[in-house]
Amino acid sequence: MNAARSMMGFPSEAVADTQMAWAEALGADQGSTGGRILYIHMPFCRSRCTFCPFYYGSANDQERNEYVKVLANELSQWGQEFQSAPVNSIYFGGGTPSDMTPDEIALLLRTLHRHFKLSSDCEITLESRIDGLDDAKISAAVDNGVNRFSLGVQTFDTTLRRKLGRTSARKTVLETLSRLTSCNHASVTADIIYGLPGQTAAMLLNDLETMLNDTALSGFSFYRMHLHERLELARAIKADKMPELPDDETCFELFKLCEERMSAAGAKRISFKHFSFHPRERNLHNEISAWKVPCLPFGMNAGGRLGKFKFKQSGNFKDYKSMIESGCKPLASAGVFPADFPLAAKISGQLNCRMNLNLELCIPAAPRQIRERVRAELESALEQLEREGYFYAESYNSRLLTARGRFDCAKVASSLMTTAAKVYYQEKIIS
Ligand code: SF4
């Protein structure tokens, strides 16, 4: 397990008996009063976007309907196990959850309300694609408790959208956003990507101005485009059918452009990659998830964590369905997090949500016998990161991320978590 730590992926030691691991995690969770979130996965999309690493496949109406019924069954089986603490956030991700029919959306939401204890301010997010999000689906969602829509816009530039496999034009995007925001029931946020092939500062600024002037969005997520070899987009670039991605420094300029424009607009920063225009947009899911609280996975291919374990559900429908029918959690794999996971969670949560780091809030998560060494190693790493321009010192023991630090937040987090982990290895807390 001597692997680098990162905000998104943490190493774990595989467990042979996944059902035993789930039972142990459930047992340890009994009586827990801490926060928890649910992740519910809809694996299918009607078509593939060229930049997407999450595409799984498509399903016809009958296949999707059968999947939704089995998923509802899974939800109803496990709700009673998690009654000691309310669920703070439910996230329908994918894939394309908005491809469900109104009846399917209502079925899953009613099942959740019936079987789980939800906090009175539980955030329920439905990830949506622009195409096909009609009024009946919006009503089914908000009538049954959805209070946040996350729309995959990426860019408003019609030509660039089409090149990325997004079929709808700017006009349709604006019309869909307007229908959603005017229902006045939910936070409506968009994903915007920067560092797209051929994207200039003027094009990005146009996207930012569009959000500010032509929509009533509650906020947005600002993601950098990363290329993986297996993406269709990577193949198109290799074949000279698409321009190269902008380099690191150009992406940093685009990132700063967004920060400057949002600062001038008075947008509230709610994480290193999320902005809010309206108090309705809290992005509780990111706020809670960043601290690595239990995230209960439901649906094919869903990933999650509970206690010291991380879990991945089956991606094979036949296996998924038969495990649920036999009363098992439909798991494909489980792993045990190393002992430095609680400390890493404190580092990751602070950097992600507060964009700062106060070592005093992290150190108590380390075993007592190595705290001073962990403190010394992290302090030295922080001084180095400060010299390199990623942090500046503030009062009350806090160091704040600079613009460079916010841009490279994942890299900074990975370096600090890996530095701390080395102490655990050297002191033989983990082997
Ligand atoms: S709709 Fe979303 S999940 Fe599906 S291929 Fe496009 S970006 Fe990926």
Short mmCIF file of C-alpha atoms and ligand atoms in Angstrom, two decimals:
data_model
loop_
_atom_site.label_atom_id
_atom_site.label_comp_id
_atom_site.label_asym_id
_atom_site.label_seq_id
_atom_site.Cartn_x
_atom_site.Cartn_y
_atom_site.Cartn_z
CA MET A 1 0.00 0.00 0.00
CA ASN A 2 3.04 2.25 -0.37
CA ALA A 3 1.26 4.17 -3.11
CA ALA A 4 0.77 7.89 -3.57
CA ARG A 5 -2.35 9.29 -1.94
CA SER A 6 -4.72 11.53 -3.85
CA MET A 7 -7.92 13.46 -3.21
CA MET A 8 -9.95 11.21 -5.48
CA GLY A 9 -8.29 7.84 -5.10
CA PHE A 10 -6.89 6.36 -1.93
CA PRO A 11 -4.99 3.05 -1.94
CA SER A 12 -6.53 0.12 -0.10
CA GLU A 13 -5.71 -3.50 0.60
CA ALA A 14 -8.08 -5.85 -1.21
CA VAL A 15 -10.34 -7.97 0.94
CA ALA A 16 -11.19 -11.50 -0.24
CA ASP A 17 -14.64 -11.76 1.37
CA THR A 18 -16.54 -8.64 0.36
CA GLN A 19 -19.75 -9.67 2.18
CA MET A 20 -17.84 -10.14 5.44
CA ALA A 21 -16.25 -6.71 4.97
CA TRP A 22 -19.70 -5.15 4.44
CA ALA A 23 -21.06 -6.92 7.54
CA GLU A 24 -18.09 -5.72 9.60
CA ALA A 25 -18.48 -2.15 8.36
CA LEU A 26 -22.21 -2.25 9.13
CA GLY A 27 -21.55 -3.60 12.62
CA ALA A 28 -19.02 -0.87 13.36
CA ASP A 29 -21.45 1.76 12.06
CA GLN A 30 -24.33 0.74 14.35
CA GLY A 31 -25.20 3.62 16.66
CA SER A 32 -23.04 6.06 14.71
CA THR A 33 -24.30 9.62 14.89
CA GLY A 34 -21.94 11.15 12.34
CA GLY A 35 -22.88 12.50 8.92
CA ARG A 36 -23.37 10.22 5.95
CA ILE A 37 -24.17 10.53 2.28
CA LEU A 38 -25.66 8.25 -0.37
CA TYR A 39 -24.36 7.83 -3.90
CA ILE A 40 -26.81 6.29 -6.36
CA HIS A 41 -25.49 5.34 -9.78
CA MET A 42 -27.34 5.31 -13.09
CA PRO A 43 -24.78 3.72 -15.39
CA PHE A 44 -26.40 4.32 -18.79
CA CYS A 45 -26.11 7.21 -21.27
CA ARG A 46 -27.92 7.54 -24.57
CA SER A 47 -24.68 8.54 -26.35
CA ARG A 48 -21.01 8.95 -25.55
CA CYS A 49 -19.34 12.34 -25.05
CA THR A 50 -15.82 12.27 -26.46
CA PHE A 51 -14.20 13.71 -23.30
CA CYS A 52 -15.90 11.36 -20.83
CA PRO A 53 -14.09 8.63 -18.86
CA PHE A 54 -17.32 7.48 -17.16
CA TYR A 55 -19.25 6.15 -20.16
CA TYR A 56 -20.48 2.62 -19.50
CA GLY A 57 -23.03 1.91 -22.22
CA SER A 58 -26.57 2.60 -23.30
CA ALA A 59 -29.79 0.81 -22.38
CA ASN A 60 -33.18 0.59 -24.04
CA ASP A 61 -36.33 1.59 -22.15
CA GLN A 62 -37.04 -1.94 -20.97
CA GLU A 63 -33.48 -2.56 -19.73
CA ARG A 64 -33.40 0.76 -17.89
CA ASN A 65 -36.79 0.16 -16.32
CA GLU A 66 -35.74 -3.27 -15.08
CA TYR A 67 -32.53 -1.76 -13.67
CA VAL A 68 -34.45 0.96 -11.81
CA LYS A 69 -36.77 -1.61 -10.21
CA VAL A 70 -33.82 -3.71 -9.02
CA LEU A 71 -32.10 -0.55 -7.72
CA ALA A 72 -35.27 0.39 -5.80
CA ASN A 73 -35.19 -3.10 -4.31
CA GLU A 74 -31.57 -2.60 -3.24
CA LEU A 75 -32.43 0.73 -1.58
CA SER A 76 -35.38 -0.76 0.28
CA GLN A 77 -33.21 -3.63 1.60
CA TRP A 78 -30.58 -1.48 3.31
CA GLY A 79 -32.34 1.62 4.64
CA GLN A 80 -33.21 0.06 8.00
CA GLU A 81 -29.49 -0.56 8.69
CA PHE A 82 -28.75 3.17 8.68
CA GLN A 83 -31.29 4.64 11.07
CA SER A 84 -28.91 5.84 13.80
CA ALA A 85 -27.97 9.02 11.91
CA PRO A 86 -29.74 10.95 9.19
CA VAL A 87 -28.52 11.03 5.62
CA ASN A 88 -27.24 14.53 4.79
CA SER A 89 -26.93 14.26 1.04
CA ILE A 90 -28.13 11.96 -1.74
CA TYR A 91 -26.47 12.20 -5.12
CA PHE A 92 -27.86 10.61 -8.28
CA GLY A 93 -24.83 10.41 -10.57
CA GLY A 94 -23.94 8.64 -13.74
CA GLY A 95 -24.19 8.06 -16.55
CA THR A 96 -27.34 10.07 -17.07
CA PRO A 97 -29.87 9.88 -14.22
CA SER A 98 -32.12 12.34 -16.09
CA ASP A 99 -32.67 9.66 -18.77
CA MET A 100 -35.05 7.97 -16.34
CA THR A 101 -38.78 8.43 -16.95
CA PRO A 102 -40.80 10.55 -14.47
CA ASP A 103 -42.23 7.33 -12.95
CA GLU A 104 -38.75 5.86 -12.48
CA ILE A 105 -37.45 9.06 -10.87
CA ALA A 106 -40.47 9.10 -8.54
CA LEU A 107 -40.07 5.42 -7.65
CA LEU A 108 -36.46 5.83 -6.48
CA LEU A 109 -37.16 9.02 -4.54
CA ARG A 110 -40.23 7.60 -2.79
CA THR A 111 -38.26 4.47 -1.90
CA LEU A 112 -35.55 6.63 -0.36
CA HIS A 113 -38.03 8.64 1.69
CA ARG A 114 -39.76 5.48 2.86
CA HIS A 115 -36.68 3.52 3.91
CA PHE A 116 -33.99 6.01 4.94
CA LYS A 117 -33.91 8.63 7.64
CA LEU A 118 -33.11 11.91 5.85
CA SER A 119 -31.94 15.07 7.58
CA SER A 120 -34.41 17.95 7.41
CA ASP A 121 -32.00 19.84 5.13
CA CYS A 122 -30.93 16.79 3.12
CA GLU A 123 -29.55 17.84 -0.25
CA ILE A 124 -30.88 15.63 -3.06
CA THR A 125 -29.04 16.14 -6.33
CA LEU A 126 -30.04 14.81 -9.73
CA GLU A 127 -27.24 14.91 -12.27
CA SER A 128 -28.77 15.80 -15.62
CA ARG A 129 -27.98 16.12 -19.24
CA ILE A 130 -29.48 19.00 -21.23
CA ASP A 131 -31.10 16.71 -23.83
CA GLY A 132 -34.38 15.19 -22.76
CA LEU A 133 -34.87 16.97 -19.43
CA ASP A 134 -38.56 17.75 -19.93
CA ASP A 135 -41.10 19.35 -17.59
CA ALA A 136 -42.59 16.00 -16.51
CA LYS A 137 -39.18 14.81 -15.29
CA ILE A 138 -38.49 18.09 -13.52
CA SER A 139 -41.88 17.87 -11.74
CA ALA A 140 -41.36 14.21 -10.78
CA ALA A 141 -37.98 15.17 -9.31
CA VAL A 142 -38.97 18.29 -7.34
CA ASP A 143 -42.34 16.86 -6.23
CA ASN A 144 -40.41 13.99 -4.63
CA GLY A 145 -37.69 15.98 -2.94
CA VAL A 146 -34.92 16.78 -5.46
CA ASN A 147 -33.60 20.20 -4.41
CA ARG A 148 -30.52 20.40 -6.60
CA PHE A 149 -29.93 19.80 -10.30
CA SER A 150 -26.40 19.46 -11.60
CA LEU A 151 -26.29 20.03 -15.34
CA GLY A 152 -23.46 18.90 -17.58
CA VAL A 153 -23.10 22.04 -19.68
CA GLN A 154 -19.28 22.02 -20.12
CA THR A 155 -19.39 24.99 -22.54
CA PHE A 156 -22.09 27.15 -24.14
CA ASP A 157 -20.09 27.30 -27.40
CA THR A 158 -22.24 25.32 -29.86
CA THR A 159 -19.36 24.43 -32.20
CA LEU A 160 -17.16 23.18 -29.37
CA ARG A 161 -20.10 21.33 -27.77
CA ARG A 162 -20.76 19.45 -31.00
CA LYS A 163 -17.09 18.52 -31.34
CA LEU A 164 -17.27 17.05 -27.82
CA GLY A 165 -20.29 14.93 -28.67
CA ARG A 166 -22.83 17.19 -26.98
CA THR A 167 -25.77 17.37 -29.35
CA SER A 168 -27.69 20.38 -28.03
CA ALA A 169 -26.88 23.93 -29.13
CA ARG A 170 -26.36 26.99 -26.90
CA LYS A 171 -30.00 28.07 -27.43
CA THR A 172 -31.31 24.72 -26.14
CA VAL A 173 -28.94 24.83 -23.16
CA LEU A 174 -30.23 28.27 -22.19
CA GLU A 175 -33.87 27.23 -22.66
CA THR A 176 -33.41 24.13 -20.47
CA LEU A 177 -31.64 26.11 -17.74
CA SER A 178 -34.38 28.72 -17.85
CA ARG A 179 -37.12 26.08 -17.44
CA LEU A 180 -35.27 24.63 -14.46
CA THR A 181 -34.44 27.87 -12.70
CA SER A 182 -37.91 29.33 -13.23
CA CYS A 183 -39.52 26.39 -11.38
CA ASN A 184 -37.93 27.99 -8.29
CA HIS A 185 -37.74 24.77 -6.30
CA ALA A 186 -34.11 23.81 -6.43
CA SER A 187 -30.54 24.90 -6.76
CA VAL A 188 -29.48 24.64 -10.40
CA THR A 189 -25.76 24.30 -11.05
CA ALA A 190 -23.73 23.66 -14.17
CA ASP A 191 -20.46 21.88 -14.83
CA ILE A 192 -18.12 24.09 -16.85
CA ILE A 193 -14.86 22.70 -18.20
CA TYR A 194 -11.73 24.72 -18.94
CA GLY A 195 -8.67 23.62 -20.86
CA LEU A 196 -10.77 22.16 -23.68
CA PRO A 197 -9.05 21.64 -27.05
CA GLY A 198 -8.94 24.93 -28.94
CA GLN A 199 -10.57 26.85 -26.07
CA THR A 200 -9.27 30.41 -25.86
CA ALA A 201 -9.54 32.92 -23.00
CA ALA A 202 -12.19 34.77 -25.03
CA MET A 203 -14.26 31.57 -25.38
CA LEU A 204 -14.05 30.85 -21.64
CA LEU A 205 -14.91 34.45 -20.80
CA ASN A 206 -17.93 34.14 -23.07
CA ASP A 207 -19.07 31.07 -21.06
CA LEU A 208 -18.61 32.96 -17.77
CA GLU A 209 -20.48 36.02 -19.06
CA THR A 210 -23.26 33.79 -20.36
CA MET A 211 -23.70 32.23 -16.93
CA LEU A 212 -23.72 35.61 -15.22
CA ASN A 213 -25.92 37.50 -17.68
CA ASP A 214 -28.12 35.00 -19.49
CA THR A 215 -28.99 32.46 -16.78
CA ALA A 216 -30.28 32.38 -13.22
CA LEU A 217 -27.95 29.53 -12.23
CA SER A 218 -27.36 29.09 -8.48
CA GLY A 219 -23.70 28.22 -9.01
CA PHE A 220 -21.28 26.14 -11.02
CA SER A 221 -18.45 23.63 -10.84
CA PHE A 222 -15.27 24.53 -12.67
CA TYR A 223 -13.30 21.49 -13.81
CA ARG A 224 -10.10 21.21 -15.78
CA MET A 225 -10.08 18.91 -18.80
CA HIS A 226 -7.74 15.99 -18.28
CA LEU A 227 -6.92 13.68 -21.14
CA HIS A 228 -6.76 9.91 -20.69
CA GLU A 229 -5.47 7.72 -23.48
CA ARG A 230 -8.67 5.71 -23.68
CA LEU A 231 -10.87 8.74 -24.39
CA GLU A 232 -12.31 9.20 -27.85
CA LEU A 233 -11.10 12.80 -27.60
CA ALA A 234 -7.50 11.61 -27.13
CA ARG A 235 -7.78 9.56 -30.31
CA ALA A 236 -9.25 12.54 -32.21
CA ILE A 237 -6.33 14.76 -31.06
CA LYS A 238 -3.82 12.10 -32.05
CA ALA A 239 -5.41 11.87 -35.49
CA ASP A 240 -5.22 15.69 -35.85
CA LYS A 241 -9.01 15.94 -35.91
CA MET A 242 -9.00 18.14 -32.80
CA PRO A 243 -6.46 20.70 -31.54
CA GLU A 244 -4.17 19.83 -28.62
CA LEU A 245 -5.26 20.70 -25.09
CA PRO A 246 -3.86 24.00 -23.77
CA ASP A 247 -0.66 23.54 -21.74
CA ASP A 248 -0.40 23.86 -17.95
CA GLU A 249 0.44 27.59 -17.89
CA THR A 250 -2.38 28.44 -20.32
CA CYS A 251 -4.78 26.46 -18.11
CA PHE A 252 -3.54 28.39 -15.08
CA GLU A 253 -4.32 31.65 -16.91
CA LEU A 254 -7.83 30.36 -17.69
CA PHE A 255 -8.29 29.36 -14.04
CA LYS A 256 -7.23 32.83 -12.86
CA LEU A 257 -9.52 34.46 -15.43
CA CYS A 258 -12.46 32.59 -13.89
CA GLU A 259 -11.43 33.51 -10.34
CA GLU A 260 -11.09 37.19 -11.28
CA ARG A 261 -14.42 37.33 -13.10
CA MET A 262 -16.24 35.54 -10.27
CA SER A 263 -14.64 37.76 -7.65
CA ALA A 264 -15.80 40.85 -9.60
CA ALA A 265 -19.30 39.32 -9.80
CA GLY A 266 -19.41 38.69 -6.04
CA ALA A 267 -19.75 34.92 -6.45
CA LYS A 268 -19.09 32.97 -3.28
CA ARG A 269 -16.28 30.42 -3.33
CA ILE A 270 -17.51 27.17 -1.78
CA SER A 271 -14.53 24.97 -2.70
CA PHE A 272 -11.46 25.16 -4.87
CA LYS A 273 -13.61 24.24 -7.86
CA HIS A 274 -17.15 25.36 -6.93
CA PHE A 275 -18.76 28.81 -7.00
CA SER A 276 -22.13 29.85 -5.64
CA PHE A 277 -24.28 32.73 -6.91
CA HIS A 278 -27.17 32.11 -4.52
CA PRO A 279 -27.43 30.85 -0.90
CA ARG A 280 -29.51 27.96 -2.24
CA GLU A 281 -26.34 26.45 -3.74
CA ARG A 282 -24.36 24.84 -0.91
CA ASN A 283 -22.97 21.77 -2.68
CA LEU A 284 -23.35 19.81 0.53
CA HIS A 285 -22.33 16.68 -1.32
CA ASN A 286 -18.82 18.00 -2.00
CA GLU A 287 -18.63 19.73 1.38
CA ILE A 288 -19.38 16.49 3.24
CA SER A 289 -17.73 14.03 0.88
CA ALA A 290 -14.40 15.89 0.90
CA TRP A 291 -13.96 14.94 4.58
CA LYS A 292 -14.37 11.24 3.66
CA VAL A 293 -17.44 10.58 5.78
CA PRO A 294 -19.34 7.34 5.04
CA CYS A 295 -20.65 7.31 1.48
CA LEU A 296 -23.10 4.46 0.94
CA PRO A 297 -23.04 3.11 -2.61
CA PHE A 298 -26.16 1.96 -4.47
CA GLY A 299 -26.56 0.84 -8.06
CA MET A 300 -24.33 -0.90 -10.57
CA ASN A 301 -20.71 0.24 -10.56
CA ALA A 302 -21.29 2.61 -7.62
CA GLY A 303 -18.32 3.24 -5.36
CA GLY A 304 -18.43 4.20 -1.69
CA ARG A 305 -16.90 3.84 1.75
CA LEU A 306 -18.02 2.86 5.21
CA GLY A 307 -15.75 2.77 8.26
CA LYS A 308 -12.30 1.53 7.31
CA PHE A 309 -13.52 -0.07 4.05
CA LYS A 310 -14.03 1.11 0.53
CA PHE A 311 -16.50 -0.72 -1.70
CA LYS A 312 -17.22 -1.08 -5.39
CA GLN A 313 -20.50 -2.55 -6.60
CA SER A 314 -20.88 -5.02 -9.45
CA GLY A 315 -20.96 -3.66 -13.00
CA ASN A 316 -22.59 -6.81 -14.36
CA PHE A 317 -26.39 -6.59 -14.34
CA LYS A 318 -26.96 -10.34 -13.99
CA ASP A 319 -24.66 -10.52 -10.93
CA TYR A 320 -26.00 -7.26 -9.52
CA LYS A 321 -29.60 -8.47 -9.75
CA SER A 322 -29.00 -11.99 -8.42
CA MET A 323 -27.04 -10.71 -5.38
CA ILE A 324 -29.89 -8.35 -4.51
CA GLU A 325 -32.45 -11.13 -4.95
CA SER A 326 -30.48 -13.27 -2.53
CA GLY A 327 -30.32 -10.45 0.04
CA CYS A 328 -26.59 -9.68 -0.41
CA LYS A 329 -25.00 -6.29 -0.96
CA PRO A 330 -24.14 -6.42 -4.71
CA LEU A 331 -20.41 -5.86 -4.26
CA ALA A 332 -17.63 -6.59 -6.74
CA SER A 333 -14.74 -5.63 -4.46
CA ALA A 334 -13.80 -4.24 -1.07
CA GLY A 335 -10.58 -2.87 0.36
CA VAL A 336 -9.27 -1.71 3.73
CA PHE A 337 -7.95 1.83 3.92
CA PRO A 338 -4.51 2.25 5.51
CA ALA A 339 -4.16 3.78 8.98
CA ASP A 340 -3.27 7.23 7.59
CA PHE A 341 -6.73 7.58 5.98
CA PRO A 342 -8.29 9.64 8.85
CA LEU A 343 -5.39 12.12 8.77
CA ALA A 344 -5.52 12.31 4.97
CA ALA A 345 -9.27 13.04 5.23
CA LYS A 346 -8.53 16.10 7.41
CA ILE A 347 -5.94 17.37 4.91
CA SER A 348 -8.18 16.74 1.92
CA GLY A 349 -11.29 18.27 3.53
CA GLN A 350 -9.55 21.48 4.56
CA LEU A 351 -7.82 22.00 1.23
CA ASN A 352 -10.91 21.18 -0.82
CA CYS A 353 -13.57 23.10 1.14
CA ARG A 354 -11.67 25.76 3.08
CA MET A 355 -8.77 26.24 0.65
CA ASN A 356 -6.45 26.46 3.63
CA LEU A 357 -4.57 24.19 5.99
CA ASN A 358 -4.30 24.38 9.74
CA LEU A 359 -2.06 21.57 10.97
CA GLU A 360 -3.57 21.76 14.45
CA LEU A 361 -6.84 20.44 13.00
CA CYS A 362 -5.06 17.49 11.35
CA ILE A 363 -2.56 16.20 13.88
CA PRO A 364 -5.09 14.75 16.40
CA ALA A 365 -6.12 12.29 13.65
CA ALA A 366 -2.65 10.67 13.80
CA PRO A 367 -1.75 8.03 16.40
CA ARG A 368 -0.40 9.72 19.52
CA GLN A 369 3.07 8.13 19.30
CA ILE A 370 3.84 9.62 15.87
CA ARG A 371 2.08 12.99 16.12
CA GLU A 372 5.23 15.05 16.66
CA ARG A 373 7.01 13.42 13.71
CA VAL A 374 3.96 13.88 11.48
CA ARG A 375 3.76 17.52 12.57
CA ALA A 376 7.47 18.11 11.84
CA GLU A 377 7.34 16.45 8.39
CA LEU A 378 4.16 18.28 7.38
CA GLU A 379 5.47 21.60 8.70
CA SER A 380 8.62 21.20 6.65
CA ALA A 381 6.61 20.23 3.53
CA LEU A 382 4.33 23.24 4.04
CA GLU A 383 7.29 25.60 4.34
CA GLN A 384 8.60 24.24 1.05
CA LEU A 385 5.17 24.63 -0.62
CA GLU A 386 5.02 28.17 0.73
CA ARG A 387 8.42 28.96 -0.81
CA GLU A 388 7.19 27.52 -4.11
CA GLY A 389 4.16 29.84 -4.04
CA TYR A 390 1.33 27.42 -3.23
CA PHE A 391 0.48 28.84 0.21
CA TYR A 392 0.80 32.03 2.18
CA ALA A 393 0.81 32.19 5.96
CA GLU A 394 -2.19 33.61 7.75
CA SER A 395 -3.07 34.14 11.40
CA TYR A 396 -4.45 31.47 13.74
CA ASN A 397 -2.00 28.81 12.47
CA SER A 398 -3.60 28.76 9.03
CA ARG A 399 -1.93 28.73 5.67
CA LEU A 400 -4.10 29.79 2.76
CA LEU A 401 -3.79 28.44 -0.75
CA THR A 402 -2.65 31.00 -3.30
CA ALA A 403 -4.19 31.09 -6.81
CA ARG A 404 -1.45 28.64 -7.86
CA GLY A 405 -2.29 26.46 -4.86
CA ARG A 406 -6.01 26.46 -5.66
CA PHE A 407 -5.27 25.63 -9.31
CA ASP A 408 -2.98 22.77 -8.22
CA CYS A 409 -5.03 21.84 -5.13
CA ALA A 410 -5.16 18.13 -5.97
CA LYS A 411 -1.37 18.06 -6.46
CA VAL A 412 -0.78 19.91 -3.17
CA ALA A 413 -3.13 17.55 -1.30
CA SER A 414 -1.47 14.49 -2.79
CA SER A 415 2.00 15.69 -1.81
CA LEU A 416 0.97 16.44 1.80
CA MET A 417 -0.96 13.20 2.28
CA THR A 418 1.91 11.18 0.83
CA THR A 419 4.40 13.02 3.10
CA ALA A 420 2.33 12.08 6.17
CA ALA A 421 1.96 8.47 4.98
CA LYS A 422 5.75 8.09 4.81
CA VAL A 423 5.94 8.65 8.57
CA TYR A 424 3.36 5.90 9.11
CA TYR A 425 5.54 3.51 7.06
CA GLN A 426 8.80 4.54 8.71
CA GLU A 427 7.27 4.18 12.17
CA LYS A 428 5.78 0.83 11.10
CA ILE A 429 2.20 1.91 11.80
CA ILE A 430 1.52 0.51 8.31
CA SER A 431 3.59 -1.99 6.42
S1 SF4 B 1 -23.66 12.10 -20.54
FE1 SF4 B 1 -22.16 12.36 -18.86
S2 SF4 B 1 -21.60 10.28 -18.23
FE2 SF4 B 1 -22.63 10.11 -20.24
S3 SF4 B 1 -20.96 10.11 -21.75
FE3 SF4 B 1 -21.64 12.26 -21.54
S4 SF4 B 1 -20.33 13.16 -19.91
FE4 SF4 B 1 -20.14 10.89 -19.81
#
